[in-house]
Short mmCIF file of C-alpha atoms and ligand atoms in Angstrom, two decimals:
data_model
loop_
_atom_site.label_atom_id
_atom_site.label_comp_id
_atom_site.label_asym_id
_atom_site.label_seq_id
_atom_site.Cartn_x
_atom_site.Cartn_y
_atom_site.Cartn_z
CA MET A 28 159.20 -39.63 -120.18
CA GLU A 29 157.76 -38.30 -116.95
CA ARG A 30 160.04 -40.34 -114.76
CA THR A 31 163.00 -38.48 -116.22
CA ASN A 32 162.17 -35.82 -113.67
CA PHE A 33 163.16 -38.19 -110.94
CA THR A 34 166.45 -39.42 -112.35
CA HIS A 35 169.53 -38.28 -110.51
CA TYR A 36 172.94 -38.26 -112.10
CA VAL A 37 176.36 -39.16 -110.77
CA PHE A 38 179.24 -38.24 -113.06
CA VAL A 39 182.49 -40.11 -112.57
CA THR A 40 185.59 -38.49 -114.03
CA GLY A 41 189.28 -39.26 -113.76
CA GLY A 42 192.46 -37.27 -113.31
CA VAL A 43 196.25 -37.72 -113.38
CA ILE A 44 196.39 -40.90 -115.49
CA SER A 45 194.03 -43.38 -117.07
CA GLY A 46 193.92 -47.04 -116.21
CA LEU A 47 193.16 -46.47 -112.52
CA GLY A 48 190.07 -48.66 -112.52
CA LYS A 49 187.52 -45.91 -113.01
CA GLY A 50 185.03 -48.40 -114.41
CA ILE A 51 185.37 -50.69 -111.41
CA THR A 52 185.08 -47.75 -109.03
CA ALA A 53 182.02 -46.33 -110.80
CA ALA A 54 180.41 -49.80 -110.86
CA SER A 55 181.21 -50.28 -107.17
CA LEU A 56 179.55 -46.98 -106.35
CA GLY A 57 176.57 -48.24 -108.33
CA ALA A 58 176.59 -51.48 -106.33
CA VAL A 59 176.57 -49.57 -103.03
CA LEU A 60 173.74 -47.26 -104.13
CA ARG A 61 171.82 -50.25 -105.45
CA SER A 62 172.14 -51.96 -102.09
CA LYS A 63 170.44 -48.87 -100.67
CA GLY A 64 167.34 -49.67 -102.71
CA GLN A 65 168.00 -47.27 -105.59
CA LYS A 66 167.28 -48.28 -109.17
CA ILE A 67 170.61 -47.79 -110.91
CA SER A 68 171.56 -47.47 -114.55
CA MET A 69 175.05 -46.87 -115.88
CA GLN A 70 176.61 -45.44 -118.98
CA LYS A 71 180.13 -45.05 -120.34
CA LEU A 72 180.91 -42.02 -122.46
CA ASP A 73 184.12 -42.52 -124.36
CA VAL A 74 185.89 -39.59 -125.91
CA TYR A 75 187.35 -41.59 -128.82
CA LEU A 76 186.25 -40.61 -132.29
CA ASN A 77 185.40 -44.23 -133.04
CA VAL A 78 181.71 -44.98 -133.46
CA ASP A 79 181.89 -48.03 -131.18
CA ALA A 80 184.44 -50.43 -129.69
CA GLY A 81 183.95 -53.04 -132.42
CA THR A 82 186.81 -51.77 -134.52
CA LEU A 83 189.27 -51.17 -131.69
CA ARG A 84 192.30 -53.42 -131.41
CA PRO A 85 191.65 -55.75 -128.47
CA ALA A 86 195.34 -56.04 -127.60
CA GLU A 87 195.43 -52.30 -126.94
CA HIS A 88 191.96 -51.34 -125.87
CA GLY A 89 190.99 -54.54 -124.10
CA GLU A 90 188.00 -56.77 -124.58
CA CYS A 91 185.11 -55.70 -126.76
CA TYR A 92 182.09 -56.27 -124.55
CA VAL A 93 178.86 -57.32 -126.25
CA THR A 94 175.45 -56.40 -124.85
CA LYS A 95 172.28 -58.45 -125.26
CA ASP A 96 171.03 -56.02 -127.90
CA GLY A 97 174.27 -56.25 -129.84
CA ALA A 98 176.33 -53.20 -128.89
CA GLU A 99 180.08 -53.67 -129.37
CA ALA A 100 181.05 -51.80 -126.28
CA ASP A 101 183.83 -50.71 -124.00
CA LEU A 102 184.89 -53.33 -121.46
CA ASP A 103 183.73 -51.15 -118.57
CA LEU A 104 180.22 -52.33 -119.38
CA GLY A 105 181.37 -55.75 -118.19
CA HIS A 106 182.17 -54.26 -114.78
CA TYR A 107 178.76 -52.58 -114.70
CA GLU A 108 177.00 -55.85 -115.44
CA ARG A 109 179.02 -57.85 -112.93
CA PHE A 110 178.66 -55.30 -110.13
CA LEU A 111 175.02 -54.39 -110.74
CA ASP A 112 173.85 -57.78 -112.03
CA THR A 113 171.88 -55.84 -114.64
CA GLU A 114 172.15 -56.18 -118.40
CA MET A 115 173.40 -53.12 -120.23
CA THR A 116 172.10 -51.97 -123.63
CA GLN A 117 173.13 -50.01 -126.72
CA LYS A 118 172.50 -46.83 -124.76
CA SER A 119 175.01 -47.78 -122.07
CA SER A 120 178.10 -47.20 -124.20
CA VAL A 121 178.52 -44.09 -126.31
CA MET A 122 181.64 -42.94 -128.11
CA SER A 123 182.21 -39.47 -129.52
CA GLY A 124 182.21 -40.88 -133.05
CA LYS A 125 178.62 -42.07 -132.67
CA LEU A 126 177.52 -38.60 -131.57
CA PHE A 127 179.46 -36.82 -134.31
CA LEU A 128 177.97 -39.17 -136.88
CA LYS A 129 174.48 -38.25 -135.74
CA LEU A 130 175.31 -34.55 -135.59
CA ILE A 131 176.62 -34.53 -139.14
CA GLU A 132 173.79 -36.68 -140.47
CA ASP A 133 171.29 -34.29 -138.87
CA GLU A 134 173.10 -31.33 -140.35
CA ARG A 135 173.00 -32.91 -143.82
CA ALA A 136 169.31 -33.66 -143.36
CA GLY A 137 168.73 -29.97 -142.74
CA LYS A 138 167.62 -30.46 -139.15
CA TYR A 139 169.56 -27.42 -137.94
CA GLY A 140 167.58 -25.11 -140.23
CA GLY A 141 170.47 -22.86 -141.26
CA GLU A 142 172.03 -22.45 -137.82
CA ASP A 143 175.80 -22.57 -137.25
CA VAL A 144 176.39 -26.04 -135.84
CA GLN A 145 178.78 -25.77 -132.92
CA MET A 146 180.45 -27.84 -130.20
CA VAL A 147 178.45 -25.76 -127.70
CA PRO A 148 175.46 -26.01 -127.66
CA HIS A 149 174.90 -28.64 -130.36
CA PHE A 150 177.46 -31.30 -129.58
CA THR A 151 177.15 -30.74 -125.83
CA GLY A 152 173.37 -30.85 -126.23
CA LEU A 153 173.63 -34.21 -127.94
CA ILE A 154 175.79 -35.51 -125.09
CA GLN A 155 173.17 -34.37 -122.59
CA GLN A 156 170.39 -35.93 -124.62
CA THR A 157 172.10 -39.33 -124.71
CA ILE A 158 172.69 -39.15 -120.94
CA ILE A 159 169.06 -38.27 -120.25
CA GLU A 160 167.73 -40.98 -122.54
CA ALA A 161 169.96 -43.66 -121.04
CA GLY A 162 168.97 -42.66 -117.49
CA GLU A 163 165.23 -42.71 -118.07
CA GLY A 164 163.40 -44.87 -115.57
CA SER A 165 166.17 -45.12 -112.99
CA ASP A 166 166.61 -43.37 -109.66
CA VAL A 167 170.33 -42.82 -110.15
CA HIS A 168 172.10 -42.84 -113.48
CA ILE A 169 175.87 -43.17 -113.15
CA VAL A 170 177.85 -41.76 -116.06
CA GLU A 171 181.53 -42.56 -116.39
CA ILE A 172 183.51 -40.24 -118.65
CA GLY A 173 186.45 -41.98 -120.32
CA GLY A 174 189.97 -40.58 -120.36
CA THR A 175 191.23 -37.91 -118.00
CA VAL A 176 190.09 -34.35 -117.42
CA GLY A 177 192.21 -32.02 -119.50
CA ASP A 178 192.35 -34.28 -122.57
CA ILE A 179 191.48 -32.27 -125.65
CA GLU A 180 188.77 -34.75 -126.59
CA SER A 181 187.01 -34.59 -123.23
CA THR A 182 186.42 -30.82 -123.15
CA ALA A 183 182.91 -30.93 -124.59
CA PHE A 184 181.95 -33.76 -122.26
CA MET A 185 183.06 -31.78 -119.21
CA GLU A 186 181.08 -28.78 -120.40
CA ALA A 187 178.03 -30.97 -121.00
CA ILE A 188 178.05 -32.44 -117.50
CA ARG A 189 178.78 -29.06 -115.88
CA GLU A 190 175.68 -27.68 -117.59
CA MET A 191 173.64 -30.69 -116.48
CA ALA A 192 174.20 -29.64 -112.86
CA LEU A 193 172.68 -26.24 -113.69
CA LYS A 194 169.82 -27.69 -115.69
CA PHE A 195 168.94 -30.25 -113.00
CA PRO A 196 169.75 -28.47 -109.74
CA GLY A 197 170.11 -30.77 -106.77
CA ARG A 198 170.03 -33.85 -108.97
CA CYS A 199 173.69 -34.13 -110.02
CA ALA A 200 176.73 -35.28 -108.11
CA PHE A 201 180.35 -35.54 -109.21
CA ALA A 202 182.96 -38.11 -108.24
CA HIS A 203 186.56 -37.70 -109.32
CA LEU A 204 189.16 -40.47 -109.31
CA VAL A 205 192.77 -39.42 -108.88
CA TYR A 206 196.09 -41.16 -108.46
CA LEU A 207 198.46 -40.96 -105.54
CA PRO A 208 201.93 -42.02 -106.64
CA TRP A 209 204.44 -43.51 -104.21
CA LEU A 210 208.00 -42.36 -104.67
CA GLY A 211 210.33 -45.18 -103.74
CA THR A 212 213.45 -43.01 -103.56
CA SER A 213 212.09 -40.57 -101.00
CA LYS A 214 209.64 -43.11 -99.52
CA GLU A 215 206.63 -40.85 -99.66
CA PHE A 216 203.29 -40.42 -101.35
CA LYS A 217 203.00 -37.39 -103.58
CA THR A 218 199.70 -35.53 -103.50
CA LYS A 219 200.64 -32.87 -106.04
CA PRO A 220 199.33 -34.71 -109.13
CA ALA A 221 195.98 -35.19 -107.36
CA GLN A 222 195.90 -31.52 -106.37
CA ASN A 223 196.59 -30.54 -109.96
CA ALA A 224 193.90 -32.88 -111.20
CA LEU A 225 191.38 -31.24 -108.86
CA ARG A 226 192.47 -27.84 -110.09
CA ASP A 227 191.95 -29.00 -113.69
CA LEU A 228 188.45 -30.09 -112.74
CA ARG A 229 187.75 -26.76 -111.00
CA SER A 230 188.93 -24.93 -114.10
CA VAL A 231 186.10 -26.51 -116.08
CA GLY A 232 183.65 -25.46 -113.38
CA ILE A 233 183.25 -28.68 -111.44
CA ILE A 234 183.89 -29.19 -107.75
CA PRO A 235 183.59 -32.88 -106.91
CA ASP A 236 181.39 -34.21 -104.14
CA LEU A 237 183.58 -37.26 -103.78
CA VAL A 238 187.30 -37.66 -104.44
CA LEU A 239 188.49 -41.22 -104.76
CA VAL A 240 192.22 -41.61 -104.34
CA ARG A 241 193.82 -44.66 -105.95
CA SER A 242 197.20 -45.85 -104.79
CA GLU A 243 199.12 -49.06 -105.14
CA LYS A 244 199.86 -49.31 -101.43
CA PRO A 245 197.78 -48.15 -98.45
CA ALA A 246 198.35 -44.41 -97.99
CA PRO A 247 198.30 -42.53 -94.68
CA THR A 248 195.22 -40.45 -93.84
CA ALA A 249 197.51 -37.41 -93.89
CA ALA A 250 197.53 -37.73 -97.68
CA ALA A 251 193.74 -37.56 -97.75
CA GLU A 252 193.81 -34.55 -95.40
CA LYS A 253 196.22 -32.75 -97.68
CA ILE A 254 194.17 -33.47 -100.79
CA ALA A 255 191.01 -32.29 -98.97
CA MET A 256 192.66 -29.11 -97.73
CA PHE A 257 194.27 -28.06 -101.00
CA GLY A 258 191.40 -29.29 -103.12
CA GLY A 259 188.83 -27.44 -101.01
CA ILE A 260 186.87 -30.62 -100.36
CA PRO A 261 185.42 -31.78 -97.03
CA ARG A 262 187.76 -34.33 -95.45
CA GLU A 263 185.13 -37.09 -95.27
CA SER A 264 184.58 -36.78 -99.03
CA VAL A 265 188.15 -37.82 -99.81
CA ILE A 266 188.34 -41.60 -99.79
CA LEU A 267 191.53 -43.59 -100.07
CA LEU A 268 191.32 -46.61 -102.34
CA PRO A 269 194.53 -48.63 -102.19
CA ASN A 270 194.85 -51.71 -104.39
CA ALA A 271 192.31 -54.26 -103.28
CA ARG A 272 192.79 -58.03 -102.89
CA THR A 273 190.00 -58.46 -105.39
CA VAL A 274 188.04 -55.85 -107.32
CA TYR A 275 184.90 -57.00 -105.48
CA GLU A 276 186.32 -55.48 -102.33
CA VAL A 277 185.88 -51.96 -103.69
CA PRO A 278 182.14 -51.72 -102.83
CA LEU A 279 183.06 -52.67 -99.24
CA THR A 280 185.75 -49.99 -99.01
CA LEU A 281 183.36 -47.40 -100.43
CA GLU A 282 180.72 -48.47 -97.94
CA ASP A 283 183.19 -48.29 -95.03
CA HIS A 284 183.85 -44.69 -95.95
CA LYS A 285 180.16 -43.87 -96.46
CA ALA A 286 180.56 -43.00 -100.14
CA GLY A 287 176.95 -43.98 -100.81
CA ASP A 288 175.67 -41.75 -98.00
CA ILE A 289 177.72 -38.79 -99.23
CA ILE A 290 176.24 -39.11 -102.72
CA ALA A 291 172.72 -39.76 -101.39
CA ARG A 292 172.91 -36.65 -99.22
CA LYS A 293 174.05 -34.53 -102.13
CA LEU A 294 171.17 -35.84 -104.27
CA ASN A 295 168.61 -35.50 -101.47
CA LEU A 296 167.77 -39.17 -101.73
CA LYS A 297 166.22 -41.00 -98.83
CA PRO A 298 167.91 -44.35 -99.25
CA LYS A 299 167.54 -47.35 -97.01
CA LYS A 300 170.51 -48.74 -95.13
CA SER A 301 173.09 -50.36 -97.39
CA ASP A 302 173.40 -54.10 -97.49
CA VAL A 303 176.77 -55.21 -98.77
CA LYS A 304 176.62 -58.78 -97.46
CA LYS A 305 176.69 -60.10 -101.01
CA TRP A 306 180.07 -58.45 -101.57
CA GLN A 307 181.38 -59.74 -98.26
CA ARG A 308 180.50 -63.24 -99.44
CA VAL A 309 182.13 -62.71 -102.84
CA VAL A 310 185.32 -61.31 -101.27
CA GLU A 311 185.41 -64.19 -98.80
CA SER A 312 185.11 -66.76 -101.59
CA ALA A 313 187.69 -64.90 -103.69
CA THR A 314 190.35 -64.59 -101.01
CA VAL A 315 190.13 -67.81 -99.00
CA ALA A 316 192.79 -70.44 -99.75
CA TYR A 317 191.18 -73.66 -100.97
CA GLN A 318 192.77 -77.07 -100.65
CA LYS A 319 192.77 -77.80 -104.33
CA THR A 320 194.08 -75.74 -107.26
CA VAL A 321 193.09 -76.05 -110.89
CA LYS A 322 195.57 -74.98 -113.49
CA ILE A 323 193.98 -73.78 -116.70
CA GLY A 324 195.83 -73.11 -119.93
CA VAL A 325 194.30 -70.31 -121.96
CA VAL A 326 195.44 -70.69 -125.56
CA ALA A 327 195.04 -67.31 -127.21
CA LYS A 328 196.54 -64.84 -129.60
CA TYR A 329 196.25 -61.37 -128.05
CA LEU A 330 198.54 -61.66 -125.08
CA ASP A 331 200.00 -58.18 -124.62
CA ASN A 332 197.19 -56.97 -122.42
CA GLU A 333 195.30 -58.94 -119.77
CA ASP A 334 192.20 -56.83 -120.32
CA THR A 335 191.68 -58.48 -123.71
CA TYR A 336 189.91 -61.44 -122.15
CA PHE A 337 188.69 -59.75 -118.98
CA SER A 338 185.24 -61.36 -118.88
CA VAL A 339 186.64 -64.81 -119.66
CA ILE A 340 189.00 -64.60 -116.70
CA GLU A 341 186.30 -63.22 -114.40
CA ALA A 342 184.03 -66.10 -115.44
CA LEU A 343 186.81 -68.61 -114.72
CA ARG A 344 187.45 -67.04 -111.33
CA SER A 345 183.83 -67.10 -110.36
CA ALA A 346 183.57 -70.76 -111.42
CA ALA A 347 186.67 -71.56 -109.35
CA TRP A 348 185.14 -69.94 -106.25
CA ALA A 349 181.88 -71.81 -106.74
CA ASN A 350 183.84 -75.06 -107.03
CA HIS A 351 186.00 -74.22 -104.00
CA VAL A 352 189.30 -74.37 -105.84
CA ASN A 353 192.12 -71.88 -106.31
CA LEU A 354 192.50 -70.81 -109.91
CA LYS A 355 195.85 -70.65 -111.64
CA PHE A 356 195.99 -69.88 -115.29
CA ASP A 357 198.69 -69.47 -117.87
CA TRP A 358 198.45 -67.56 -121.10
CA ILE A 359 199.68 -69.78 -123.87
CA ASP A 360 200.62 -68.13 -127.12
CA ALA A 361 198.88 -70.12 -129.87
CA GLU A 362 201.73 -69.35 -132.28
CA LYS A 363 204.20 -70.87 -129.83
CA ILE A 364 202.31 -74.16 -129.96
CA GLU A 365 202.76 -74.11 -133.75
CA LEU A 366 206.51 -73.80 -133.25
CA GLU A 367 207.08 -75.93 -130.17
CA GLY A 368 204.27 -78.48 -130.22
CA VAL A 369 201.76 -79.47 -127.57
CA GLU A 370 204.04 -81.12 -125.00
CA SER A 371 203.77 -78.24 -122.55
CA LEU A 372 200.00 -78.68 -122.41
CA HIS A 373 200.28 -81.83 -120.26
CA GLN A 374 200.58 -79.75 -117.11
CA TYR A 375 197.04 -78.33 -117.32
CA SER A 376 193.88 -79.66 -115.78
CA GLY A 377 191.82 -77.78 -118.35
CA LEU A 378 192.30 -75.94 -121.63
CA LEU A 379 190.28 -72.94 -122.75
CA ILE A 380 190.37 -71.24 -126.13
CA PRO A 381 188.62 -67.88 -126.18
CA GLY A 382 187.35 -65.77 -129.08
CA GLY A 383 189.50 -64.10 -131.69
CA PHE A 384 189.76 -62.91 -135.27
CA GLY A 385 192.09 -63.39 -138.21
CA ALA A 386 194.31 -66.23 -139.36
CA ARG A 387 197.26 -65.79 -137.02
CA GLY A 388 197.69 -68.52 -134.40
CA LEU A 389 194.75 -70.63 -135.56
CA GLU A 390 196.86 -73.70 -136.33
CA GLY A 391 198.17 -73.72 -132.75
CA MET A 392 194.61 -73.57 -131.48
CA VAL A 393 193.57 -76.52 -133.64
CA GLN A 394 196.51 -78.48 -132.23
CA ALA A 395 195.56 -77.56 -128.67
CA ALA A 396 191.94 -78.63 -129.26
CA ARG A 397 193.14 -81.91 -130.75
CA PHE A 398 195.40 -82.42 -127.74
CA ALA A 399 192.42 -81.98 -125.39
CA MET A 400 190.41 -84.42 -127.50
CA ASP A 401 193.12 -87.09 -127.59
CA ASN A 402 194.10 -86.78 -123.94
CA ASN A 403 190.66 -86.29 -122.42
CA VAL A 404 191.63 -82.93 -120.92
CA PRO A 405 188.60 -80.76 -120.08
CA TYR A 406 188.13 -78.26 -122.87
CA LEU A 407 186.02 -75.14 -123.22
CA GLY A 408 185.96 -73.50 -126.65
CA ILE A 409 184.44 -70.07 -126.91
CA CYS A 410 183.42 -68.84 -130.36
CA LEU A 411 186.75 -69.13 -132.21
CA GLY A 412 187.68 -71.84 -129.68
CA MET A 413 184.61 -73.81 -130.71
CA GLN A 414 185.35 -73.34 -134.39
CA MET A 415 188.91 -74.60 -133.95
CA ALA A 416 187.62 -77.68 -132.08
CA VAL A 417 185.39 -78.41 -135.09
CA VAL A 418 188.39 -78.14 -137.43
CA ALA A 419 190.33 -80.49 -135.14
CA ALA A 420 187.47 -83.02 -135.07
CA ALA A 421 187.06 -83.03 -138.85
CA ARG A 422 190.79 -83.59 -139.32
CA LYS A 423 190.75 -86.37 -136.72
CA ALA A 424 188.01 -88.08 -138.75
CA GLY A 425 190.26 -88.02 -141.81
CA LEU A 426 189.30 -84.78 -143.53
CA ALA A 427 192.93 -83.70 -143.76
CA ASN A 428 192.28 -80.35 -145.39
CA ALA A 429 189.59 -79.26 -142.95
CA GLN A 430 190.03 -75.56 -142.37
CA THR A 431 188.21 -72.35 -141.57
CA SER A 432 187.70 -70.04 -144.49
CA GLU A 433 188.83 -67.24 -142.16
CA VAL A 434 192.35 -68.50 -142.96
CA GLU A 435 191.81 -69.03 -146.65
CA PRO A 436 188.52 -68.01 -148.30
CA LEU A 437 188.81 -70.68 -151.02
CA THR A 438 190.00 -73.52 -148.80
CA PRO A 439 188.85 -76.91 -150.24
CA ASP A 440 187.09 -78.19 -147.10
CA PRO A 441 185.72 -75.19 -145.25
CA VAL A 442 184.28 -76.82 -142.14
CA ILE A 443 183.99 -73.29 -140.79
CA TYR A 444 182.76 -70.83 -143.37
CA ILE A 445 181.39 -67.35 -143.60
CA MET A 446 177.69 -67.06 -142.81
CA ALA A 447 175.53 -66.62 -145.89
CA ASN A 448 174.26 -63.20 -144.81
CA GLN A 449 177.78 -61.98 -143.95
CA LYS A 450 179.28 -62.41 -147.42
CA SER A 451 178.12 -59.15 -148.82
CA LYS A 452 178.93 -57.13 -145.70
CA GLU A 453 181.83 -54.84 -145.17
CA LEU A 454 184.40 -56.27 -142.82
CA THR A 455 184.18 -53.51 -140.24
CA GLY A 456 181.78 -51.66 -138.01
CA GLY A 457 178.80 -53.36 -136.37
CA THR A 458 178.12 -55.82 -139.18
CA MET A 459 178.69 -59.17 -137.46
CA ARG A 460 176.01 -61.42 -135.98
CA LEU A 461 175.76 -59.52 -132.71
CA GLY A 462 173.92 -59.83 -129.42
CA ASN A 463 171.38 -62.32 -128.13
CA TYR A 464 170.20 -65.21 -130.26
CA PRO A 465 168.18 -68.20 -129.12
CA CYS A 466 169.47 -71.74 -129.17
CA LYS A 467 167.71 -75.07 -128.89
CA ILE A 468 169.56 -77.62 -126.77
CA LYS A 469 169.45 -81.33 -127.53
CA LYS A 470 167.71 -83.52 -124.98
CA GLY A 471 170.03 -85.78 -123.04
CA SER A 472 173.15 -83.76 -123.94
CA GLN A 473 175.76 -82.49 -121.53
CA ALA A 474 174.77 -78.96 -122.54
CA GLU A 475 171.25 -79.72 -121.33
CA LYS A 476 172.59 -80.97 -118.02
CA LEU A 477 174.75 -77.88 -117.59
CA TYR A 478 172.13 -75.34 -118.58
CA GLY A 479 169.24 -77.25 -117.04
CA THR A 480 167.00 -76.22 -119.93
CA HIS A 481 166.40 -76.74 -123.66
CA TRP A 482 166.08 -73.16 -124.63
CA ILE A 483 168.83 -70.64 -124.02
CA GLU A 484 169.83 -67.22 -125.24
CA GLU A 485 173.44 -66.20 -125.44
CA ARG A 486 175.34 -63.21 -126.77
CA HIS A 487 177.15 -63.50 -130.07
CA ARG A 488 179.82 -61.75 -132.06
CA HIS A 489 180.93 -63.64 -135.12
CA ARG A 490 180.98 -63.82 -138.88
CA TYR A 491 181.79 -67.49 -139.46
CA GLU A 492 179.81 -70.61 -138.61
CA VAL A 493 180.03 -74.41 -138.64
CA ASN A 494 179.46 -75.93 -142.07
CA GLN A 495 176.92 -78.72 -141.56
CA LYS A 496 177.77 -80.28 -144.90
CA TYR A 497 180.56 -82.05 -143.02
CA ASN A 498 178.44 -83.32 -140.13
CA LYS A 499 179.38 -86.95 -140.71
CA PHE A 500 183.05 -86.16 -140.05
CA TYR A 501 182.27 -84.46 -136.74
CA GLU A 502 180.14 -87.43 -135.72
CA GLN A 503 182.85 -89.86 -136.70
CA ALA A 504 185.28 -88.01 -134.46
CA GLY A 505 182.81 -88.34 -131.57
CA MET A 506 181.52 -84.80 -131.70
CA LEU A 507 177.84 -84.09 -131.13
CA ILE A 508 176.04 -80.95 -132.23
CA SER A 509 174.13 -80.35 -129.02
CA GLY A 510 172.75 -76.87 -129.66
CA THR A 511 171.49 -75.14 -132.79
CA SER A 512 169.53 -72.07 -133.76
CA PRO A 513 165.78 -72.84 -133.46
CA ASP A 514 165.52 -73.71 -137.18
CA GLY A 515 168.59 -75.94 -136.97
CA SER A 516 170.54 -73.96 -139.54
CA LEU A 517 173.31 -72.64 -137.26
CA VAL A 518 175.42 -74.73 -134.93
CA GLU A 519 175.52 -73.12 -131.49
CA VAL A 520 176.94 -75.78 -129.14
CA ILE A 521 179.12 -78.83 -129.70
CA GLU A 522 180.37 -81.47 -127.28
CA MET A 523 182.16 -84.80 -127.18
CA PRO A 524 179.97 -87.05 -125.05
CA GLU A 525 182.63 -89.72 -124.59
CA LEU A 526 185.02 -87.28 -122.95
CA ASN A 527 184.85 -85.90 -119.41
CA PHE A 528 184.23 -82.36 -120.59
CA PHE A 529 184.63 -81.09 -124.09
CA VAL A 530 182.24 -78.29 -124.92
CA GLY A 531 182.32 -75.51 -127.47
CA THR A 532 179.92 -72.66 -127.97
CA GLN A 533 179.52 -70.24 -130.83
CA ALA A 534 178.40 -67.65 -128.29
CA HIS A 535 180.22 -65.66 -125.61
CA PRO A 536 178.92 -67.07 -122.32
CA GLU A 537 181.54 -65.12 -120.36
CA PHE A 538 179.48 -61.94 -120.67
CA ARG A 539 176.63 -63.44 -118.68
CA SER A 540 178.74 -64.81 -115.84
CA ARG A 541 178.50 -63.08 -112.46
CA PRO A 542 180.91 -63.10 -109.51
CA ASP A 543 178.38 -64.89 -107.30
CA ARG A 544 176.78 -66.93 -110.11
CA PRO A 545 179.22 -68.43 -112.60
CA HIS A 546 177.95 -69.23 -116.05
CA PRO A 547 176.99 -72.93 -116.22
CA LEU A 548 179.50 -73.76 -118.99
CA PHE A 549 182.38 -72.23 -117.02
CA ASN A 550 181.11 -73.89 -113.88
CA GLY A 551 181.00 -77.29 -115.56
CA PHE A 552 184.42 -76.77 -117.10
CA VAL A 553 186.09 -75.93 -113.80
CA ALA A 554 184.23 -78.74 -112.02
CA ALA A 555 185.62 -81.18 -114.61
CA ALA A 556 189.12 -79.71 -114.28
CA LYS A 557 188.86 -80.13 -110.51
CA LYS A 558 187.99 -83.83 -110.86
CA GLY A 559 190.73 -84.54 -113.39
N1 LIG B 620 186.58 -65.01 -136.04
C1 LIG B 620 185.48 -65.89 -135.77
C2 LIG B 620 184.21 -65.43 -136.44
O1 LIG B 620 184.14 -64.31 -136.88
C3 LIG B 620 185.27 -66.03 -134.28
C4 LIG B 620 184.77 -64.79 -133.65
C5 LIG B 620 184.91 -64.78 -132.16
O2 LIG B 620 185.65 -65.57 -131.58
N2 LIG B 620 184.21 -63.87 -131.50
O3 LIG B 620 183.27 -66.17 -136.55
#
């Protein structure tokens, strides 16, 4: 508890519009401060009334990120982990709904002793408490507030962080991300929306210490001068952030403009000199043109929004850089394969099927997995992608009706079926098998070679599992169960030893991949695709 006294807070808010990359910017600021020797923690406060991100539609909200301790969280936590190389926890992602739930439960339990329960100070107090708890033990706790200032839902959050600056004088700093639109018709950048956003922030009592100005193209310094002048902010505290070649360039841009020093000065920290060499190396590996290109087909079902599989793509990219190849990937609509067949898959040097839920598109995925099996195309199946490979293998071995009971609960040959302890659970809200679980890897398997160990822990998010009653069919098709839960009851990893690379995992390895250290399964997959 005592160390709480030493935690400093940086609040990152956004103005004008959402979707500007606030999470990446906040994480980059964290990376810069970390390189200055500060112990950093991060937290996302979302203003949605949902309790967590588990029930949000991935096609709209983006990927549901899973932490080691099983939080179903906002995808910004993925940026935090990749930029800080630190694992987040349940405390790192908080949505309004979770706080309201606690507030109302406490009220019903009589904890307010007859008081009127109000947004201020009770709800705001709860917000502050979750921030303080999540920041315990770190030098700087970076808190990103979701949405934009001025949203009805964010009002209490703004009040809570304003009060924090009074409660912890000298230990809070504010960074505000705004948008600078370019008007093609008059060929100029417009600073007015940013000015208005700063006025909105002032109206809730916050003057930012850092203003980060996002634009699609590089903007002239005159724009920054104008924003500084009309926003009442020192010029050096307004930093232009045009679109970067890769997101990993953002820490370098922040460092160039001394963002870390500005925050450190405000917080009276005595940091060491920054060291952003790691990010220079990552940017170099991400932007150089390699001789060879691998073309990966990602067979999936939520294709309206690229954020849905953010960590999968980042893991593929990082594996491509480590293997010195350019990465090209196509999104392939699984339902289209059902209609048009697998012919178009011949052009790929590797096929990946990521996670997903519900019956739609599954048949196309089974066909794609079978295609990879029959044509010796490197295949990586993640969670649902592994399950569909198992269906494909069982059918290949003659079990014509092999199916997942996610499609049809009473299917005659459920090679994938609901886990025993999931049957009685409600279908929503934090009830899946979530977070880290251990797995024993078979000696001599490809999984062992890739991981370099027999004992791994990976993050999970699933309800269904492989039915081992049908093991002889998988074997007959050439599929080996190469990883199981320690007691052998749950299948965790499968592979086809006769093929160049055919691996499936019940877990989500993408969440543990890092830009400078690809996850071994992704690394092996891309290496095989490069050879092919
Ligand atoms: N829908 C499958 C299950 O619940 C797969 C889940 C996933 O891909 N994360 O087991």
